[in-house]
Structure formats: C-alpha cells, structure tokens
Short mmCIF file of C-alpha atoms in Angstrom, two decimals:
data_model
loop_
_atom_site.label_atom_id
_atom_site.label_comp_id
_atom_site.label_asym_id
_atom_site.label_seq_id
_atom_site.Cartn_x
_atom_site.Cartn_y
_atom_site.Cartn_z
CA UNK A 133 -63.42 -31.47 78.81
CA UNK A 134 -62.37 -34.42 77.67
CA UNK A 135 -59.47 -36.13 79.25
CA UNK A 136 -56.54 -37.47 76.74
CA UNK A 137 -54.16 -39.61 78.06
CA UNK A 138 -51.27 -37.04 77.24
CA UNK A 139 -47.88 -35.99 79.07
CA UNK A 140 -47.71 -32.88 76.15
CA UNK A 141 -50.31 -29.91 76.89
CA UNK A 142 -49.98 -27.31 74.63
CA UNK A 143 -51.82 -23.85 75.21
CA UNK A 144 -52.29 -21.08 72.35
CA UNK A 145 -52.73 -17.04 73.29
CA UNK A 146 -53.55 -15.73 70.45
CA UNK A 147 -53.22 -11.87 70.04
CA UNK A 148 -55.06 -10.48 67.65
CA UNK A 149 -53.48 -6.53 66.78
CA UNK A 150 -55.84 -5.06 63.71
CA UNK A 151 -48.54 -32.82 58.84
CA UNK A 152 -50.16 -34.01 61.93
CA UNK A 153 -53.05 -36.24 60.68
CA UNK A 154 -56.94 -35.56 60.93
CA UNK A 155 -56.71 -32.01 59.80
CA UNK A 156 -59.39 -32.91 57.53
CA UNK A 157 -61.74 -35.47 58.85
CA UNK A 158 -65.53 -34.52 59.49
CA UNK A 159 -67.59 -35.94 62.54
CA UNK A 160 -71.34 -36.08 61.79
CA UNK A 161 -73.33 -35.78 65.29
CA UNK A 162 -76.85 -37.58 64.86
CA UNK A 163 -79.34 -38.11 67.33
CA UNK A 164 -79.55 -41.98 68.07
CA UNK A 165 -80.28 -44.34 70.70
CA UNK A 166 -77.11 -44.96 72.30
CA UNK A 167 -73.27 -43.31 72.42
CA UNK A 168 -71.13 -44.57 69.99
CA UNK A 169 -69.21 -43.53 67.37
CA UNK A 170 -67.91 -45.42 64.16
CA UNK A 171 -65.26 -44.64 61.45
CA UNK A 172 -66.27 -45.13 57.78
CA UNK A 173 -63.90 -44.56 54.21
CA UNK A 174 -66.60 -44.99 51.67
CA UNK A 175 -69.73 -43.72 51.00
CA UNK A 176 -71.59 -47.26 50.37
CA UNK A 177 -70.20 -48.31 54.13
CA UNK A 178 -72.71 -44.85 55.37
CA UNK A 179 -75.41 -45.79 53.75
CA UNK A 180 -75.38 -49.41 54.11
CA UNK A 181 -75.77 -48.47 58.16
CA UNK A 182 -78.09 -45.02 57.68
CA UNK A 183 -80.31 -46.49 54.76
CA UNK A 184 -83.05 -44.38 56.31
CA UNK A 185 -81.21 -40.93 56.74
CA UNK A 186 -81.13 -38.77 54.01
CA UNK A 187 -79.10 -36.08 55.30
CA UNK A 188 -76.63 -38.09 56.74
CA UNK A 189 -76.42 -40.39 53.56
CA UNK A 190 -75.87 -36.64 51.59
CA UNK A 191 -73.28 -35.65 54.20
CA UNK A 192 -71.26 -38.52 53.64
CA UNK A 193 -71.84 -37.99 49.51
CA UNK A 194 -70.31 -34.49 49.79
CA UNK A 195 -67.66 -35.59 51.98
CA UNK A 196 -66.59 -38.70 50.09
CA UNK A 197 -67.18 -36.80 46.51
CA UNK A 198 -63.73 -34.85 46.47
CA UNK A 199 -60.41 -36.12 46.13
CA UNK A 200 -59.04 -34.87 48.36
CA UNK A 201 -61.22 -35.88 51.17
CA UNK A 202 -59.48 -36.51 54.92
CA UNK A 203 -58.84 -39.82 55.60
CA UNK A 204 -62.46 -41.16 57.29
CA UNK A 205 -66.00 -39.90 57.72
CA UNK A 206 -66.68 -40.05 61.45
CA UNK A 207 -70.74 -40.73 62.44
CA UNK A 208 -71.36 -39.81 66.30
CA UNK A 209 -74.36 -40.95 67.67
CA UNK A 210 -75.86 -39.68 70.63
CA UNK A 211 -78.66 -40.57 72.59
CA UNK A 212 -79.09 -37.59 75.03
CA UNK A 213 -76.67 -35.40 75.84
CA UNK A 214 -74.73 -33.98 72.63
CA UNK A 215 -71.67 -32.19 74.79
CA UNK A 216 -71.46 -35.69 76.87
CA UNK A 217 -70.96 -38.23 72.87
CA UNK A 218 -68.53 -35.04 72.02
CA UNK A 219 -66.33 -35.61 74.87
CA UNK A 220 -66.37 -39.59 74.80
CA UNK A 221 -65.23 -39.13 71.64
CA UNK A 222 -63.53 -36.45 71.13
CA UNK A 223 -60.14 -38.27 70.21
CA UNK A 224 -61.63 -39.90 67.31
CA UNK A 225 -59.47 -37.89 65.09
CA UNK A 226 -62.06 -35.37 63.67
CA UNK A 227 -61.29 -31.68 63.26
CA UNK A 228 -64.67 -30.78 61.67
CA UNK A 229 -68.14 -31.33 63.18
CA UNK A 230 -71.94 -30.86 61.66
CA UNK A 231 -75.26 -31.75 63.17
CA UNK A 232 -78.12 -33.64 60.95
CA UNK A 233 -81.30 -35.05 61.59
CA UNK A 234 -82.20 -38.08 63.48
CA UNK A 235 -85.16 -40.26 63.98
CA UNK A 236 -86.09 -37.32 66.85
CA UNK A 237 -85.35 -33.93 66.11
CA UNK A 238 -87.80 -32.20 68.21
CA UNK A 239 -83.93 -31.14 70.05
CA UNK A 240 -82.48 -30.63 66.38
CA UNK A 241 -81.96 -26.50 67.16
CA UNK A 242 -80.14 -26.81 71.07
CA UNK A 243 -78.21 -29.47 70.07
CA UNK A 244 -76.95 -27.44 67.20
CA UNK A 245 -76.17 -24.34 69.42
CA UNK A 246 -74.70 -26.78 72.07
CA UNK A 247 -72.44 -28.25 69.40
CA UNK A 248 -71.46 -24.58 68.30
CA UNK A 249 -70.93 -23.47 72.14
CA UNK A 250 -68.70 -26.76 72.64
CA UNK A 251 -66.23 -25.74 69.99
CA UNK A 252 -66.19 -22.31 70.93
CA UNK A 253 -65.07 -23.36 74.48
CA UNK A 254 -63.19 -25.92 73.21
CA UNK A 255 -61.32 -22.70 71.14
CA UNK A 256 -60.29 -25.57 68.42
CA UNK A 257 -61.92 -27.91 65.95
CA UNK A 258 -65.05 -26.09 63.80
CA UNK A 259 -68.53 -26.65 63.21
CA UNK A 260 -70.07 -26.19 59.82
CA UNK A 261 -73.19 -25.77 58.97
CA UNK A 262 -75.20 -25.32 55.68
CA UNK A 263 -77.21 -22.94 54.70
CA UNK A 264 -80.04 -23.38 51.93
CA UNK A 265 -79.16 -20.90 49.99
CA UNK A 266 -83.06 -19.13 49.11
CA UNK A 267 -84.37 -15.88 49.72
CA UNK A 268 -85.59 -17.09 52.64
CA UNK A 269 -82.28 -17.89 54.52
CA UNK A 270 -80.93 -14.24 53.59
CA UNK A 271 -83.70 -12.47 55.54
CA UNK A 272 -83.12 -14.90 58.40
CA UNK A 273 -79.22 -14.95 58.62
CA UNK A 274 -79.35 -13.46 61.86
CA UNK A 275 -81.76 -16.06 63.27
CA UNK A 276 -78.86 -18.63 62.23
CA UNK A 277 -75.87 -16.57 63.39
CA UNK A 278 -77.34 -16.36 66.97
CA UNK A 279 -78.11 -19.97 66.95
CA UNK A 280 -74.52 -20.73 66.47
CA UNK A 281 -73.33 -18.19 68.85
CA UNK A 282 -71.65 -16.01 65.83
CA UNK A 283 -68.58 -17.62 67.18
CA UNK A 284 -65.32 -17.58 65.61
CA UNK A 285 -65.06 -21.50 65.56
CA UNK A 286 -68.78 -21.25 63.36
CA UNK A 287 -68.37 -21.45 59.13
CA UNK A 288 -71.66 -21.17 57.70
CA UNK A 289 -71.64 -22.16 53.92
CA UNK A 290 -74.81 -21.10 51.86
CA UNK A 291 -75.74 -23.54 49.10
CA UNK A 292 -78.56 -25.54 47.65
CA UNK A 293 -82.25 -24.95 47.37
CA UNK A 294 -83.10 -26.47 50.37
CA UNK A 295 -81.65 -28.34 53.71
CA UNK A 296 -80.58 -31.78 51.98
CA UNK A 297 -78.78 -30.21 49.79
CA UNK A 298 -77.29 -27.10 51.55
CA UNK A 299 -76.12 -30.14 53.70
CA UNK A 300 -74.62 -31.92 51.37
CA UNK A 301 -72.35 -28.97 50.29
CA UNK A 302 -71.03 -28.11 53.76
CA UNK A 303 -69.49 -31.44 53.93
CA UNK A 304 -68.21 -31.56 50.85
CA UNK A 305 -66.88 -27.67 51.27
CA UNK A 306 -65.34 -29.27 54.33
CA UNK A 307 -63.96 -32.36 51.79
CA UNK A 308 -62.53 -29.93 48.99
CA UNK A 309 -60.90 -28.04 50.75
CA UNK A 310 -59.64 -29.49 54.96
CA UNK A 311 -57.68 -32.09 53.97
CA UNK A 312 -55.21 -29.88 51.85
CA UNK A 313 -51.34 -28.75 53.52
CA UNK A 314 -52.57 -26.79 56.22
CA UNK A 315 -51.43 -22.71 55.86
CA UNK A 316 -51.40 -23.84 51.69
CA UNK A 317 -54.61 -22.89 50.80
CA UNK A 318 -57.28 -19.85 51.86
CA UNK A 319 -61.27 -21.15 51.97
CA UNK A 320 -61.97 -18.48 49.52
CA UNK A 321 -61.73 -19.37 45.12
CA UNK A 322 -62.32 -22.84 46.34
CA UNK A 323 -63.97 -25.69 43.74
CA UNK A 324 -66.39 -28.10 45.81
CA UNK A 325 -67.55 -30.47 43.53
CA UNK A 326 -70.92 -31.07 43.25
CA UNK A 327 -72.24 -27.49 44.39
CA UNK A 328 -74.07 -25.47 41.84
CA UNK A 329 -73.44 -21.65 41.69
CA UNK A 330 -76.25 -20.03 44.11
CA UNK A 331 -79.41 -18.12 42.46
CA UNK A 332 -78.47 -15.05 44.48
CA UNK A 333 -78.33 -11.66 43.58
CA UNK A 334 -75.57 -9.04 44.57
CA UNK A 335 -77.16 -7.68 47.11
CA UNK A 336 -77.97 -10.97 49.30
CA UNK A 337 -74.88 -12.00 49.49
CA UNK A 338 -73.97 -9.25 50.51
CA UNK A 339 -76.28 -9.54 53.11
CA UNK A 340 -74.87 -13.12 54.32
CA UNK A 341 -71.34 -11.62 53.80
CA UNK A 342 -71.97 -9.20 56.20
CA UNK A 343 -73.32 -11.88 58.54
CA UNK A 344 -70.00 -13.69 57.94
CA UNK A 345 -71.74 -16.22 56.12
CA UNK A 346 -69.74 -17.39 52.59
CA UNK A 347 -71.60 -18.62 49.62
CA UNK A 348 -70.88 -20.68 46.00
CA UNK A 349 -70.88 -18.10 43.20
CA UNK A 350 -69.07 -17.84 39.14
CA UNK A 351 -66.48 -15.81 39.22
CA UNK A 352 -64.10 -15.30 35.65
CA UNK A 353 -66.06 -18.25 34.34
CA UNK A 354 -64.81 -20.16 37.65
CA UNK A 355 -67.41 -22.01 40.48
CA UNK A 356 -65.67 -21.46 43.97
CA UNK A 357 -66.79 -19.74 47.26
CA UNK A 358 -67.34 -16.38 47.85
CA UNK A 359 -65.69 -15.82 51.00
CA UNK A 360 -63.63 -18.04 53.90
CA UNK A 361 -64.33 -16.77 57.23
CA UNK A 362 -66.28 -18.02 60.67
CA UNK A 363 -68.64 -16.42 61.88
CA UNK A 364 -66.81 -13.75 64.27
CA UNK A 365 -65.21 -12.74 60.79
CA UNK A 366 -61.49 -14.50 61.51
CA UNK A 367 -60.35 -16.80 58.19
CA UNK A 368 -60.26 -20.28 58.62
CA UNK A 369 -57.30 -20.92 57.30
CA UNK A 370 -55.47 -18.74 59.88
CA UNK A 371 -57.28 -20.75 62.61
CA UNK A 372 -56.99 -24.41 60.80
CA UNK A 373 -53.04 -23.12 60.88
CA UNK A 374 -53.49 -22.73 64.55
CA UNK A 375 -55.00 -25.79 65.23
CA UNK A 376 -52.61 -27.73 63.01
CA UNK A 377 -49.31 -26.16 64.81
CA UNK A 378 -51.02 -27.17 68.58
CA UNK A 379 -51.49 -30.61 67.39
CA UNK A 380 -47.99 -30.84 66.08
CA UNK A 381 -46.22 -29.75 69.02
CA UNK A 382 -48.56 -32.28 71.25
CA UNK A 383 -47.35 -35.36 69.25
CA UNK A 384 -44.10 -34.39 68.33
CA UNK A 385 -43.26 -33.65 72.12
CA UNK A 386 -44.95 -36.82 73.21
CA UNK A 387 -42.95 -38.86 70.84
CA UNK A 388 -40.10 -37.59 72.14
CA UNK A 389 -40.93 -38.09 75.47
CA UNK A 390 -42.05 -41.50 74.81
CA UNK A 391 -39.09 -42.61 72.36
CA UNK A 392 -36.59 -41.06 74.00
CA UNK A 393 -34.96 -43.65 77.04
CA UNK A 394 -34.74 -40.37 78.89
CA UNK A 395 -35.22 -36.32 78.43
CA UNK A 396 -33.11 -35.31 81.35
CA UNK A 397 -33.85 -32.55 83.25
CA UNK A 398 -30.53 -30.23 81.85
CA UNK A 399 -29.59 -27.90 79.20
CA UNK A 400 -29.25 -31.15 76.81
CA UNK A 401 -32.86 -32.62 77.58
CA UNK A 402 -34.24 -28.77 77.15
CA UNK A 403 -32.48 -28.28 74.44
CA UNK A 404 -34.40 -31.15 72.58
CA UNK A 405 -37.90 -29.74 74.11
CA UNK A 406 -36.35 -26.03 72.18
CA UNK A 407 -35.33 -28.13 68.95
CA UNK A 408 -38.67 -30.15 68.68
CA UNK A 409 -40.80 -26.99 69.04
CA UNK A 410 -38.75 -25.12 66.76
CA UNK A 411 -38.93 -27.37 63.64
CA UNK A 412 -42.46 -27.55 64.33
CA UNK A 413 -42.99 -23.82 63.97
CA UNK A 414 -40.26 -24.40 60.81
CA UNK A 415 -42.75 -26.52 58.85
CA UNK A 416 -45.59 -24.39 59.60
CA UNK A 417 -43.82 -21.54 58.02
CA UNK A 418 -42.54 -23.73 54.69
CA UNK A 419 -46.64 -24.73 54.91
CA UNK A 420 -47.88 -21.17 54.73
CA UNK A 421 -48.89 -20.96 58.16
CA UNK A 422 -46.43 -18.56 59.91
CA UNK A 423 -45.30 -15.31 58.03
CA UNK A 424 -41.72 -15.59 56.86
CA UNK A 425 -38.76 -12.69 57.54
CA UNK A 426 -38.92 -10.89 54.41
CA UNK A 427 -35.33 -10.34 54.47
CA UNK A 428 -33.66 -13.85 55.75
CA UNK A 429 -37.22 -16.02 54.65
CA UNK A 430 -36.90 -17.21 58.61
CA UNK A 431 -40.04 -17.72 60.28
CA UNK A 432 -41.80 -14.92 62.46
CA UNK A 433 -41.27 -17.20 65.12
CA UNK A 434 -40.03 -16.85 68.95
CA UNK A 435 -38.77 -20.11 71.53
CA UNK A 436 -38.47 -19.34 74.85
CA UNK A 437 -36.98 -21.72 77.43
CA UNK A 438 -36.21 -21.68 80.60
CA UNK A 439 -33.36 -23.20 82.11
CA UNK A 440 -33.31 -25.97 85.40
CA UNK A 441 -31.68 -23.63 87.69
CA UNK A 442 -34.77 -21.28 87.03
CA UNK A 443 -37.24 -23.78 87.20
CA UNK A 444 -39.18 -23.59 90.31
CA UNK A 445 -37.80 -26.54 93.17
CA UNK A 446 -41.47 -28.61 92.87
CA UNK A 447 -41.57 -28.61 88.95
CA UNK A 448 -37.89 -30.13 89.25
CA UNK A 449 -39.05 -32.59 91.86
CA UNK A 450 -42.30 -33.27 90.21
CA UNK A 451 -40.78 -33.67 86.74
CA UNK A 452 -42.46 -31.40 85.81
CA UNK A 453 -41.50 -28.52 82.94
CA UNK A 454 -43.18 -25.65 82.19
CA UNK A 455 -40.50 -23.66 80.99
CA UNK A 456 -40.68 -23.26 77.42
CA UNK A 457 -43.26 -20.72 75.19
CA UNK A 458 -43.26 -19.71 71.92
CA UNK A 459 -44.79 -16.80 69.43
CA UNK A 460 -45.52 -16.26 66.02
CA UNK A 461 -47.15 -13.92 63.33
CA UNK A 462 -49.77 -15.69 61.20
CA UNK A 463 -49.72 -15.09 57.98
CA UNK A 464 -52.02 -14.01 55.36
CA UNK A 465 -53.54 -14.02 51.94
CA UNK A 466 -54.45 -11.71 49.63
CA UNK A 467 -58.48 -12.22 49.13
CA UNK A 468 -59.25 -9.08 46.51
CA UNK A 469 -57.17 -6.46 44.62
CA UNK A 470 -57.67 -2.82 43.38
CA UNK A 471 -55.78 -1.44 40.84
CA UNK A 472 -54.89 1.99 39.77
CA UNK A 473 -54.19 2.92 36.48
CA UNK A 474 -54.06 5.99 34.41
CA UNK A 475 -54.00 6.69 30.67
CA UNK A 476 -51.60 9.72 29.13
CA UNK A 477 -53.60 11.61 25.94
#
C-alpha cells in the first residue's frame, strides 16, 4: 500500500443489512517509457503532450467537455507494473481511474484486471471502464465483468459504437457527475454531454443491468444514464459518500493537529477531536450522504469517545489516541416509482 505522510488514519467498517477537494478528479493510466504523473487543466495541454494517443485524447475530451468537471485530469504513466505507479502517485488527488492503450498494448487486459483489483483492495476510489454499446459487447458482457473482478469499486458504462467512443463516454460520465456535491446526486438519470443514446433494445439493456453494467438511454425525451451502480450492485453515490466522509475526517483531524499549539490528552483535547468528527458527519447529513432522523432532522450517526482514564497506558505514553469511533446510516434515493390507481365507474 502507498505510504502517506499523515498522522490520522480513518478505518471504515461498513455493515450492509439488506467538501474535501479532489472527489471528481480523473486519473488516466497509460503504459509509457517511465513512471510519472502530470496534472492537466485543459484539453489543449493533453493533446499537445499526447498527440499520438487517440484514446487518451478522447478521455480528456470527454472529461473537459462537461461543464462541472473536476479540477484536474491526471495522466499516470507506468513502464512496467501499473500497481507500483498507482502506489507512487496515489496522493496526486484522483478519485476515479481509467486505463487507456499505449504504444505497447500486450499487457492491456492484465493491467486492466490489476487496476480493478487495486481499487477493490483499497476499498476506496473507483475504476471506470468504457464498454462499446454493441450487440457483441452485450453478448460477451460476462467476460468484461470477470476481467474487472465484479467488484464494488468497478464502474462499467456502455456507450458509443467502438472503443474510442466508449472511452469518451466513460471519462465524460466522471466529468459530468463526479465533481457534483457528494451525496446530493445519484448517478442514474444524469445527462452526459457529447454521449449519444445507445442503439440497443430493451432486452439487451436488461442484460447489461443484470450484469450491473449501465448505459445511456432516452426517457421522457431526456437523454440520461440508465442506472448508477458498480459491478457488485452497490450504488456509486453511496460509496462516493463513504469516500467523502473518510477523506473529510482525515483532512479535518490533520488540520486540527497541525494548527493547534497542542491537542491535550484529556477531556478538552478529546472533545476537540469529537467535535471535528461530529461536524464532518453533520455536513455529510446536509449534503445527503447520511440519512436524517425523520423527527429531528439530525443525522442518524453516533460518535463515541474513550476518556483518558480508560485509554491504554501505552497509547498515552506514545501520544496515540485510538478511542474515537463512529457509525452512520447511509441516505438513499428513489430510482423507480410504481403508482397504483383506481378507476370508479
């Protein structure tokens, strides 16, 4: 795993019974001559550096074509092992990752599987893959799912008539939705600039949905995404919300520690840590990540702390506080409606 210079570690345990920055940034991995990473803020700069890579240009075009795209588009090159480059440049500020072909494509499918396994193992961030919306792709959708591992951190978006258009569509999806206020939007019903509705029949679209692959359709004269889930059937906005909470708590606690003369190991210092986490969870409720209480409107979350007296002596001597924990109930969204009517004669 990548080493980060931080004094805060947030571990999320998720039970499934039935704004920091960079939550909409896209990293595109491409095989090159050496490991490296560069951030881009315009399409022209990407085209200038990669005028011989159509797939990479199309990814950048799709991303930057969206009016509310993330702050930056990051190109990560790797010479040998993709996961080593991912570790090396993990702190470059990306939430979504794609893989596009380079000059040497001999290991493309192996690298695609590796990137999917990498994000799944991290239990944060996403891999996004563009699948051409063709009859052949529908017939072989299980192969795509198997290559990407079928995990909860893999997003497959079917659009376009070939791989180039599909790459544009996948990057455009991230640009259109990824940078909106996390928790405020579901990834279903979203309009994506430059992507055309697919020429697939209802049976074919249902087959994609059964594999937890979604696509782009027209409903009520509005072009929109047909669903918003990952290959494991998890909804993207719910997982994106988990990432937002984790990143926000890490950021806010690090700022508390760094900006304070001293956070004392007593009731006062522990209360500061408690208040910091509580504020993040309250903001997450406002944004729509956490379910509000129906009666009070307050978020359905709890924050628990352990006093100094109940903390292990070893933790106190090491100035290490492990006594805070929290839990919350995710918010949800309505994706379909069934209305029952009665006609009286």
